[in-house]
Coordinates of C-alpha atoms in Angstrom, one line a residue:
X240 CA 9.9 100.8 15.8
X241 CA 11.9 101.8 12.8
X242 CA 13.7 105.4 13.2
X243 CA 15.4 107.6 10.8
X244 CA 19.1 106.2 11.4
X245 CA 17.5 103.0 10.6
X246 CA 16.5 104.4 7.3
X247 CA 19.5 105.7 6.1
X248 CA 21.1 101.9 6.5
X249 CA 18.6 100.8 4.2
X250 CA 19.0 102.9 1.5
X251 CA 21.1 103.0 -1.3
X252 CA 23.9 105.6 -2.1
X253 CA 22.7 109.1 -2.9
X254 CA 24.0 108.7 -6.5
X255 CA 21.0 111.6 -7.4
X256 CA 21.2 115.5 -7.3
X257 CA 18.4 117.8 -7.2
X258 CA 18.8 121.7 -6.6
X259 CA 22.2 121.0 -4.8
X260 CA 21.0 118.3 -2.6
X261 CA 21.0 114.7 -2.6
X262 CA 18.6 112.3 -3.5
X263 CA 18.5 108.8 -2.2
X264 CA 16.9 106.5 -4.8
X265 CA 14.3 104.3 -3.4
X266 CA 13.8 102.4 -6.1
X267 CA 10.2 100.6 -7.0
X268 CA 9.3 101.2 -3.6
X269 CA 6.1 103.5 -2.7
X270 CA 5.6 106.1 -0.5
X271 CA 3.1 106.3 2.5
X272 CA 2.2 109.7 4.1
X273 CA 0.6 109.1 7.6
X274 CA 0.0 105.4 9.5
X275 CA -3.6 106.3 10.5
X276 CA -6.5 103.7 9.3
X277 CA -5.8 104.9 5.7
X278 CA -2.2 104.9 5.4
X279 CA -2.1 101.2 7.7
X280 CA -4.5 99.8 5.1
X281 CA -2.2 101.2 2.0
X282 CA 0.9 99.7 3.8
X283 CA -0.8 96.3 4.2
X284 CA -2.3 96.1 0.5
X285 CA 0.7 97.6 -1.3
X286 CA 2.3 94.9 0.3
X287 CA 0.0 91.9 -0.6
X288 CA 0.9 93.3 -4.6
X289 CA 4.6 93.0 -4.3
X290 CA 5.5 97.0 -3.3
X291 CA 7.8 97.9 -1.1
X292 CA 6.7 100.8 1.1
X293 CA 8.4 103.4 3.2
X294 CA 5.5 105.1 5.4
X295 CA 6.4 108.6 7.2
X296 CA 4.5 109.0 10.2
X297 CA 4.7 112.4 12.3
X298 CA 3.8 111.0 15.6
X299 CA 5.1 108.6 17.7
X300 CA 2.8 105.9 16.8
X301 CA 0.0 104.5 14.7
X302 CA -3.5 105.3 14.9
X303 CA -3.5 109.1 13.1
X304 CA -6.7 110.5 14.4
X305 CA -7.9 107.9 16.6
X306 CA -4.7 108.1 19.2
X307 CA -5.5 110.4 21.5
X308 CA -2.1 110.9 22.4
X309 CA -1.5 113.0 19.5
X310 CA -1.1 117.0 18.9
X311 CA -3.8 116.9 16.3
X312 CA -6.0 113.9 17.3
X313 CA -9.5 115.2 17.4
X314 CA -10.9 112.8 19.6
X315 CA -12.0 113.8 23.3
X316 CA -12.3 111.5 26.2
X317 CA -16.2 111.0 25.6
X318 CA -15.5 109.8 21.8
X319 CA -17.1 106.6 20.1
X320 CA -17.9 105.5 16.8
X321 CA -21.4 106.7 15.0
X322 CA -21.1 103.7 12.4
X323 CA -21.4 100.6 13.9
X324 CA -19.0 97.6 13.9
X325 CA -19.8 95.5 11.2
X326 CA -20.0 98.6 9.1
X327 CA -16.7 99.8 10.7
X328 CA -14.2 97.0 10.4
X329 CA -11.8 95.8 7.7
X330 CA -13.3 93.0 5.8
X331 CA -10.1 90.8 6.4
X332 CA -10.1 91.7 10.3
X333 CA -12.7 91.9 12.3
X334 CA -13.2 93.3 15.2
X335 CA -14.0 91.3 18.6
X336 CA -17.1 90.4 19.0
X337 CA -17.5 90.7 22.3
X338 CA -17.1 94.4 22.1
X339 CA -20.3 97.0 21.8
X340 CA -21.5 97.6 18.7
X341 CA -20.0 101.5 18.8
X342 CA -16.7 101.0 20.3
X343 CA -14.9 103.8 22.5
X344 CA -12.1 105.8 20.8
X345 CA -9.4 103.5 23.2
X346 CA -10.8 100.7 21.7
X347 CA -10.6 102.2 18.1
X348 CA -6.8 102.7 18.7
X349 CA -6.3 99.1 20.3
X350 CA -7.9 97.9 16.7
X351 CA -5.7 99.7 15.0
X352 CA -2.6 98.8 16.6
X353 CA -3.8 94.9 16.6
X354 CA -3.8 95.4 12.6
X355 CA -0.6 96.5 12.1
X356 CA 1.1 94.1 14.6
X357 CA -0.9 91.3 12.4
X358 CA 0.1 92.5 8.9
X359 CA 3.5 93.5 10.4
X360 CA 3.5 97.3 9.5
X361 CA 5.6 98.9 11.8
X362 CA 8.9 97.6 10.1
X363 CA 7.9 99.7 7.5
X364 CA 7.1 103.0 9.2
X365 CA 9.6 105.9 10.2
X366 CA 7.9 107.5 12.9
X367 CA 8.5 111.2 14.1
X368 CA 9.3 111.8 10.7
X369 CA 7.3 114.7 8.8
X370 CA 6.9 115.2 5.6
X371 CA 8.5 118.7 4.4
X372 CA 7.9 118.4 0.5
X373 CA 6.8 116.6 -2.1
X374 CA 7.5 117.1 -5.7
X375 CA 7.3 116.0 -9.6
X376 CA 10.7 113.9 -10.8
X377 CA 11.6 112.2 -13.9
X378 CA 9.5 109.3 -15.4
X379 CA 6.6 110.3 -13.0
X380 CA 8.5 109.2 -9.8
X381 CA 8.6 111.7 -6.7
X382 CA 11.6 113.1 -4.5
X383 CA 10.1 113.1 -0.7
X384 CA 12.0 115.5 1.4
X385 CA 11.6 114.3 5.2
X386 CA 12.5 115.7 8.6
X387 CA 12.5 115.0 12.3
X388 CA 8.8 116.1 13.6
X389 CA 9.3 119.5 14.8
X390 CA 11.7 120.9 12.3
X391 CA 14.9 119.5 14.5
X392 CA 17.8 118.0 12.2
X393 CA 18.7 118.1 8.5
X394 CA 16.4 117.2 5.8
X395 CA 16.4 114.2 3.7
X396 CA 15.2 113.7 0.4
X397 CA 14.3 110.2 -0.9
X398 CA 13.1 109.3 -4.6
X399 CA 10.2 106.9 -5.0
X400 CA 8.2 105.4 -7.7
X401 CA 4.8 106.2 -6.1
X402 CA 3.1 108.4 -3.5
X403 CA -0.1 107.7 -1.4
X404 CA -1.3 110.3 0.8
X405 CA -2.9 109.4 3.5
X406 CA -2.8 112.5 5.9
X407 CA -6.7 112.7 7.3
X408 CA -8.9 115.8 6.9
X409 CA -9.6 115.9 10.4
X410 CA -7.1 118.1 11.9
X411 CA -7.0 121.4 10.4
X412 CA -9.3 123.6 12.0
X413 CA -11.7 125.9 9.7
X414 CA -12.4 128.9 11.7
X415 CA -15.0 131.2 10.9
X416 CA -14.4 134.9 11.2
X417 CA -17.2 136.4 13.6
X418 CA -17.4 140.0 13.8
X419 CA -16.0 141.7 17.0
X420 CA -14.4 138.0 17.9
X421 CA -10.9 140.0 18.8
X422 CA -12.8 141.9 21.8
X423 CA -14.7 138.9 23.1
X424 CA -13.5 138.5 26.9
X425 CA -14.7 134.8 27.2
X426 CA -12.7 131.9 26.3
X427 CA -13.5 130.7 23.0
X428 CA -12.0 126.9 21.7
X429 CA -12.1 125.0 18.8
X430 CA -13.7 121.7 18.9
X431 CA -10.2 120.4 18.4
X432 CA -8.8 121.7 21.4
X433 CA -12.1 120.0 23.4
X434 CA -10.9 116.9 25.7
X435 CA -13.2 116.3 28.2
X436 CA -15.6 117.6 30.6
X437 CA -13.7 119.2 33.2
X438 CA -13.2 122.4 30.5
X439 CA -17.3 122.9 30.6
X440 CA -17.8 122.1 34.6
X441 CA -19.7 124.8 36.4
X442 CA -19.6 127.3 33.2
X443 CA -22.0 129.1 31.1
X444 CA -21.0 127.2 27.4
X445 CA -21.7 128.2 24.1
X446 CA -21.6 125.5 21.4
X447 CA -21.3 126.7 17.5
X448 CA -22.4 124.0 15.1
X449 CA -24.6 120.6 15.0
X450 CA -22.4 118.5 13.5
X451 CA -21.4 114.8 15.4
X452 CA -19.0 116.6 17.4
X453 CA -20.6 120.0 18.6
X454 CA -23.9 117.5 19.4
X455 CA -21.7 115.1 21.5
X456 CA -19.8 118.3 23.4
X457 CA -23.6 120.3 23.8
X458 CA -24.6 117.1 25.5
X459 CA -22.0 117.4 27.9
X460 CA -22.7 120.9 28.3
X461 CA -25.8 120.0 29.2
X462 CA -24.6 117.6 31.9
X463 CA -21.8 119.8 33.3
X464 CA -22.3 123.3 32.7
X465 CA -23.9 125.8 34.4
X466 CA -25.7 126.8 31.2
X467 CA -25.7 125.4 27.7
X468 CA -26.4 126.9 24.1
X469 CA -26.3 125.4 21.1
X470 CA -26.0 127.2 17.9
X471 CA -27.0 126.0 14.7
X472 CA -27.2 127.5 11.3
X473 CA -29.9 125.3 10.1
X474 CA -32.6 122.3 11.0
X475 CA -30.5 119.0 10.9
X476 CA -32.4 115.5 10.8
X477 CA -30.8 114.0 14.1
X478 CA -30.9 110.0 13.7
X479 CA -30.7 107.6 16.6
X480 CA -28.3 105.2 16.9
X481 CA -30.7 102.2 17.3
X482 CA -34.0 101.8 15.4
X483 CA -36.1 98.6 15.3
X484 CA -33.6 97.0 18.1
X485 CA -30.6 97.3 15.7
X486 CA -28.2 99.8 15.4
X487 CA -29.8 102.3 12.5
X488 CA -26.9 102.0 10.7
X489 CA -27.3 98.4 9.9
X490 CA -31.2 99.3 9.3
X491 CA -30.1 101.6 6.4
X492 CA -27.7 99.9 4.7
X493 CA -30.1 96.6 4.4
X494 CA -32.9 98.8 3.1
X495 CA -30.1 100.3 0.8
X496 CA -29.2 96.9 -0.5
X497 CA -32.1 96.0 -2.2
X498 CA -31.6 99.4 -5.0
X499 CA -34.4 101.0 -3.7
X500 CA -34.9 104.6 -5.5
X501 CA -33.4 106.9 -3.9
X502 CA -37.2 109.0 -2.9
X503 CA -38.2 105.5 -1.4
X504 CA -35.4 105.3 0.8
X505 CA -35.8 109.0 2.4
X506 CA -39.7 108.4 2.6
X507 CA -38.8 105.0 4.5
X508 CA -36.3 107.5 6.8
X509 CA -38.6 110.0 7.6
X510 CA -41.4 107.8 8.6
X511 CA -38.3 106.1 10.9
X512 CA -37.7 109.2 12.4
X513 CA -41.2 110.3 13.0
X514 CA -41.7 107.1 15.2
X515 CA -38.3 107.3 16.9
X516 CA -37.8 111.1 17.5
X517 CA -40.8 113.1 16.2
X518 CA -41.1 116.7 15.0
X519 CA -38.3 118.8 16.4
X520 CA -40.0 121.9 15.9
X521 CA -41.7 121.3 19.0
X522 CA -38.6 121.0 21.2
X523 CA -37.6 124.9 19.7
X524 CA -35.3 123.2 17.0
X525 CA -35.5 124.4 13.2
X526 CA -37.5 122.5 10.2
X527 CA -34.1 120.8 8.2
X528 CA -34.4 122.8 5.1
X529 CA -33.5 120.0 3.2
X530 CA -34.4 115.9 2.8
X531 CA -32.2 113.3 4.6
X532 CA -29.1 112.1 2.7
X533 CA -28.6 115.4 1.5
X534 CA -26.2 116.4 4.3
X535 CA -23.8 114.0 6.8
X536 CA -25.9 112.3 9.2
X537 CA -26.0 113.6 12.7
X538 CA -26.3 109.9 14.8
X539 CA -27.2 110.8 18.6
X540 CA -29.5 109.7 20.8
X541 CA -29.1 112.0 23.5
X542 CA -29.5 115.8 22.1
X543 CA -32.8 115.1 21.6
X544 CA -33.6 113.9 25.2
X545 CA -31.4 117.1 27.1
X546 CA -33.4 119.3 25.1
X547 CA -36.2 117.8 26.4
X548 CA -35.0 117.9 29.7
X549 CA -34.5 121.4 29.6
X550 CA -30.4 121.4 30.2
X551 CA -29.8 122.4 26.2
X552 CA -31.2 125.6 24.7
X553 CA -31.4 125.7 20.9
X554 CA -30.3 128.8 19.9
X555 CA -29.9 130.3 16.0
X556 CA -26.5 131.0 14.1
X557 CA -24.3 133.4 15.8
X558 CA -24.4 137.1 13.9
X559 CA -21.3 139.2 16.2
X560 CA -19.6 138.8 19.3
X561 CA -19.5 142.0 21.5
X562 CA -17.0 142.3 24.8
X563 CA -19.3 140.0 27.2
X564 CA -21.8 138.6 25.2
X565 CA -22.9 137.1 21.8
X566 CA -25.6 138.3 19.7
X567 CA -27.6 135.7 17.4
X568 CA -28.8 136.1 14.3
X569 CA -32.4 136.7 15.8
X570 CA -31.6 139.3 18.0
X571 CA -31.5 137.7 21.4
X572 CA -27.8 137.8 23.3
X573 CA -26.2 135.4 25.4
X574 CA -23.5 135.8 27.9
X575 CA -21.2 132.2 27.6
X576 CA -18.1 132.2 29.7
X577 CA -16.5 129.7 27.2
X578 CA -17.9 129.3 23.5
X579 CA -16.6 126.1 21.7
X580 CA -16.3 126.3 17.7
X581 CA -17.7 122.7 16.5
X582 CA -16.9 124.2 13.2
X583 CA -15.1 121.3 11.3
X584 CA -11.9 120.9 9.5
X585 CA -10.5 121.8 6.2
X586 CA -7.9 119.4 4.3
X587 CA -4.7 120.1 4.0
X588 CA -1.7 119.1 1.5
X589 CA 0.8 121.3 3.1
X590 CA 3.6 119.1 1.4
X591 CA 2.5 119.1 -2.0
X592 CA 1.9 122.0 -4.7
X593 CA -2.2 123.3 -5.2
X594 CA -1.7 122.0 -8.6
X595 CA -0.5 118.8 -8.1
X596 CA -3.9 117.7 -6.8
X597 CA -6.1 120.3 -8.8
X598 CA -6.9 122.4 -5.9
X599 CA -9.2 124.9 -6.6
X600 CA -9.1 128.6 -5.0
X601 CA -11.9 127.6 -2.5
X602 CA -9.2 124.5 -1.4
X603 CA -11.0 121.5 -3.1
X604 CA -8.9 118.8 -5.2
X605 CA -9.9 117.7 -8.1
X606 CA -10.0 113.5 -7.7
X607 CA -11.6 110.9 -9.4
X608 CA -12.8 108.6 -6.6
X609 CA -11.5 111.0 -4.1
X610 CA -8.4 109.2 -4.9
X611 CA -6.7 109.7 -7.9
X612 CA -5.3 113.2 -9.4
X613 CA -5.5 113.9 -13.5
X614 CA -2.1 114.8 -13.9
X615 CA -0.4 112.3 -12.0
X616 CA -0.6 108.7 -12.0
X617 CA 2.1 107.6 -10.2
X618 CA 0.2 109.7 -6.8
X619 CA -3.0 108.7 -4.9
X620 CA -4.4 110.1 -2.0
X621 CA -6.1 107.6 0.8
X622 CA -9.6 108.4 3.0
X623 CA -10.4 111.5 1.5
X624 CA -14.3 110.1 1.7
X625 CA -17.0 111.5 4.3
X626 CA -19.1 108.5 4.1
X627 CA -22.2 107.8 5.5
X628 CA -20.7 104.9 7.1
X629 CA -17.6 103.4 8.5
X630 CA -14.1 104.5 6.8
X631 CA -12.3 101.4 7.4
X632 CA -13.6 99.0 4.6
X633 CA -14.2 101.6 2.2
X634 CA -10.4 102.9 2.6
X635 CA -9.4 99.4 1.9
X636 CA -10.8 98.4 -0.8
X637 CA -10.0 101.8 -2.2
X638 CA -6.2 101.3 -1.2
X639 CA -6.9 97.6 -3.4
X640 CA -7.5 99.8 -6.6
X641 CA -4.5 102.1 -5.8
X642 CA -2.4 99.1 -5.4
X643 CA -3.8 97.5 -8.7
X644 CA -3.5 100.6 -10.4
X645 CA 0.3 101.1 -9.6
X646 CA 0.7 97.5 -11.1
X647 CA -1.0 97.4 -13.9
X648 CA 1.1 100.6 -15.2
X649 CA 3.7 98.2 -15.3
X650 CA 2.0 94.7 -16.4
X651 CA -0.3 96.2 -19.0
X652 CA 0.1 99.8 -19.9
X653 CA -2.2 100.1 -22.6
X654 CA -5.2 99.0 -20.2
X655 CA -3.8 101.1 -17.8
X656 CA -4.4 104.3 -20.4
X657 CA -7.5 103.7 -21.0
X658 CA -8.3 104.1 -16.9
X659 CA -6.1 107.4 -17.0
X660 CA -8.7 108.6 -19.6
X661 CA -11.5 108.0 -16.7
X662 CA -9.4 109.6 -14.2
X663 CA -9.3 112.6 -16.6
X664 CA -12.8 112.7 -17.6
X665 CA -14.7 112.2 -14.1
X666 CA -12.0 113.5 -11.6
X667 CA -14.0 115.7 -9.1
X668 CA -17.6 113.4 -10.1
X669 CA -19.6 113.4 -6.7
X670 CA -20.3 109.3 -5.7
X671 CA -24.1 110.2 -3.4
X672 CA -27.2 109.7 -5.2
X673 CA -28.4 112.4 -2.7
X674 CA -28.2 116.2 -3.9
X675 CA -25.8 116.7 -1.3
X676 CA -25.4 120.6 0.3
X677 CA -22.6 122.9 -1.1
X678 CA -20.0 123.4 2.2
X679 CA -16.8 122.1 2.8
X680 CA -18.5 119.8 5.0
X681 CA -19.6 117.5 2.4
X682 CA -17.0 118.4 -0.4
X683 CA -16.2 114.5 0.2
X684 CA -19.1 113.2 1.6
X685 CA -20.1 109.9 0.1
X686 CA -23.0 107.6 0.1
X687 CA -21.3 104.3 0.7
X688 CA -23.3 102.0 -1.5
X689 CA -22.8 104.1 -4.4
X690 CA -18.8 104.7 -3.7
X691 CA -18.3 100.8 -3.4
X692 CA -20.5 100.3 -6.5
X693 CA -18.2 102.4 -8.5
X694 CA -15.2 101.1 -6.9
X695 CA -15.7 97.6 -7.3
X696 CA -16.4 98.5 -11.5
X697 CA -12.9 100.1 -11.2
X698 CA -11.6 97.6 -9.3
X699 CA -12.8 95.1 -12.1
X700 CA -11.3 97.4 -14.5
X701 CA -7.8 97.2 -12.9
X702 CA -7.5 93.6 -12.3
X703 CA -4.0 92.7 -12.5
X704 CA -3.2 90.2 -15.6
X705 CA -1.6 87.1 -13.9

C-alpha cells in the first residue's frame, strides 16, 4: 500500500510556486481521482500507453462503490449485480466462471481487488488521500492539491500533465424537499444510509422511488416489515432477470446486435414482458407513461411476485408529510414508522470549478462521450455513463480512448485538433437511440450498443501512429 510519506520520496523538488505555496512537478505523469472500477481501469490502460500515474484514493482501499466498507459505498448487504456477467466483466479479465451469473456485491469487490493485484495497481495508488482542489496551470497541465482523508495534516499540491476523474456518481445523495418533512416524527433515511434488513424488522416502512434500489429495499420490506409502501411517481416497465432460460440481459443485447430499428426492438420487449410479467395494472401498479428504453431499466424478479402476495402495497407519489403520517398525491395517508428515500444520487466535482467541466445551473457537465470537457484537453472524466448494461467494459474501452487521446496530443498534434473540434461540437450529444426521460436520473444514461459504436469510431480516430 503506497502512503503519502511514500509519495513525497518519489517526487522531485518543489522547484514551482503557486499563490505562496509549493508545487511538486510530476512531470508527464497523469492524474487518477478515485480507484473504483473506473479509476482501476484508467490506472491499468494509462499504463499499457507508457503514462505514469499517481491515483488518490480517499478510502482505505480499492473498490469505490462496490466496498462496502466504505463511508459512501451505496451498497447494502442484500446487493447484486442487475447486468449479468458476461456483460459485466473487463474484456481482458474475466470473471470465474463458476460464479452466478449476477454476482453478490462481496464478490464484485473480490473482482476488483483480483484486477488490480493482476495489473499491479496499488503501487500506484495513495490511499486516504483526498482530493482538495484541482485547477488550470500553464501549457494545459494541472496543480492537484491533496490531503489526508478527513482534513488531518497539511496540504500538498502536485503538478501533472493530465487529470482523469474517476469519482462515481453514486454517492451524493439528491434529496427532495417534501413539504412539512421538518415535523415528521418518524425516522426517514436515504437509500444510502440503507444496510440491511434489521433497520425494516417489525416496522411499518415507507419506500419513495422505483428505481433498482428502492425495488430491492420494498422487497425486503415486504419480507420484514410489519407493513410495506411503495411510492412511485410513475408506471415503470419492471424486467426480469431471466427470459427464455437466459439472463434477459444477454437476450437483449443479442436481439440488439443484429441493428434492429429501434421500434422493432421495444415491440419484441413488450411482447417479452407480456409473457413473463403481464399487465401491471392489475396488481394496482400504474400504466408506464412512456415505451421501454426510454428510462433505466428496473431488473427484478421479485416486486412483482410480493405485490402479488399481498406484502407490498403500491402507493402514488408522496404530496406532504404531516407530524405522524404521510399524505399521497391521491389523497389517501399512511402512517410509516421509518420512510426510506430511494431517491438517487447527484454527481459531484467538489474539487474542480463548475466551469471547468461546463456545468450547467441545474448541475449537468457538458462532455462529449461523457468523457471529455471542451475547454480542456489535457482532463477526462471516467464512468460517467448510466448504461443499460454492465460498466466495466464500457469504462475500459472508454479509459482506451482517454489514454490514446493523451498520446496522440503528443505523437500527432494536428490529428489530435481535429478530434478537439468534435469534442467542441458534440460535447453534451446524448449516445441512446431511445427518447430517454428528462431527470437527473438519466442525464447519463446510455444505451450500450450505441455508446460502444461511437466509441470504437473515436477510438479508430485516435489510433496512436507507431
Amino acid at each position: 500500500m503506497s502512503t503519502f510519506s511514500d509519495q513525497e520520496s518519489h517526487e522531485s523538488s518543489a522547484t514551482l510556486w503557486r499563490d505562496g505555496r509549493p508545487v511538486y512537478d510530476r512531470g508527464g505523469t497523469v492524474c487518477v481521482i478515485g480507484a473504483g472500477a473506473s479509476g482501476l481501469t484508467a490506472i491499468k490502460n494509462l499504463k499499457e500507453y507508457g503514462f505514469g500515474a499517481d491515483c488518490y484514493e480517499r478510502e482505505t482501499g480499492v473498490g469505490g462503490a462496490w466496498n462496502w466498507r466504505h463511508d459512501r459505498s451505496p451498497v447494502y448487504a442484500s446487493t447484486h449485480l442487475i447486468s449479468s456477467k458476461p456483460l459485466t466483466e473487463y474484456p481482458d479479465f474475466p470473471m470465474p466462471d463458476n460464479w452466478p451469473d449476477y454476482p453478490h456485491h462481496s464478490q464484485l469487490l473480490s473482482y476488483l481487488e483480483q484486477y488490480a493485484d493482476h495489473f499491479d495497481l496499488r503501487p500506484h495508488i495513495w490511499f486516504g488521500t483526498e482530493v482538495v482542489r484541482v485547477e488550470p496551470a500553464d501549457g494545459d497541465r494541472w496543480d492537484v492539491t491533496t490531503r489526508s482523508t478527513g482534513g488531518y495534516g497539511a496540504e500538498r499540491t502536485s503538478r501533472y500533465a493530465a487529470v482523469v476523474v474517476a469519482n462515481g456518481h453514486n454517492w451524493s445523495p439528491k434529496l427532495p424537499a417534501y413539504e412539512g418533512l421538518d415535523e415528521f416524527r418518524g425516522q426517514v433515511i436515504h437509500a444510502s444510509a440503507y444496510k440491511d434488513a434489521t433497520q425494516l424488522r417489525g416496522k411499518r416502512v415507507l419506500v419513495v422511488g422505483a428505481g433498482n434500489t428502492g425495488c430491492d429495499i420494498a422487497v425486503e420490506a415486504g419480507q420484514q416489515a410489519a407493513r410495506c409502501w411503495h411510492s412511485t411517481r410513475r408506471g415503470y416497465w419492471y424486467a426480469p432477470k431471466y427470459a427464455f432460460g437466459r439472463p434477459a440481459d444477454q437476450v437483449g443485447d443479442a436481439a440488439g446486435a443484429y441493428r434492429l430499428p429501434l421500434r422493432v426492438r421495444q415491440w419484441m420487449f413488450h411482447q417479452m414482458l407480456k409473457l413473463t410479467v403481464g399487465d401491471l395494472t392489475r396488481f394496482g401498479l400504474p400504466r408506464p407513461d412512456h415505451k421501454v428504453f426510454e428510462t433505466h431499466p428496473i431488473v427484478n424478479s421479485h416486486l412483482v411476485h410480493s405485490i402479488g402476495h399481498g406484502s407490498i402495497t403500491p402507493v402514488p407519489d408522496v404530496a406532504r408529510f404531516r407530524r405522524n403520517s404521510v399524505t399521497l398525491v391521491d389523497g389517501q395517508e399512511v402512517e410509516p414508522d421509518l420512510v426510506v428515500l430511494a431517491t438517487g444520487y447527484l454527481p459531484r466535482f467538489e474539487f474542480l470549478a463548475p466551469e471547468v467541466l461546463g456545468i450547467d445551473t441545474s448541475g449537468r457537465p457538458a462532455l462529449y462521450l461523457n468523457a471529455f470537457p471542451r475547454r480542456h484537453p489535457t482532463l477526462a472524466v471516467a464512468g460517467l455513463l448510466q448504461p443499460d448494461s454492465g460498466l466495466f467494459p464500457i469504462v475500459h474501452w472508454q479509459t482506451v480512448a482517454i489514454a490514446r487521446w493523451l498520446r496522440l496530443r503528443e505523437n500527432a498534434p494536428d490529428r489530435a485538433r481535429a478530434f478537439t473540434a468534435r469534442v467542441d461540437a458534440e460535447a453534451g450529444t446524448r449516445w441512446h437511440s431511445a427518447k430517454v426521460k428528462e431527470s437527473t436520473r438519466h442525464w447519463f444514461e446510455i444505451g450500450h450498443i450505441d455508446y460502444l459504436r461511437a466509441l470504437q469510431r473515436t477510438l479508430d480516430e485516435l489510433e496512436v501512429p507507431a
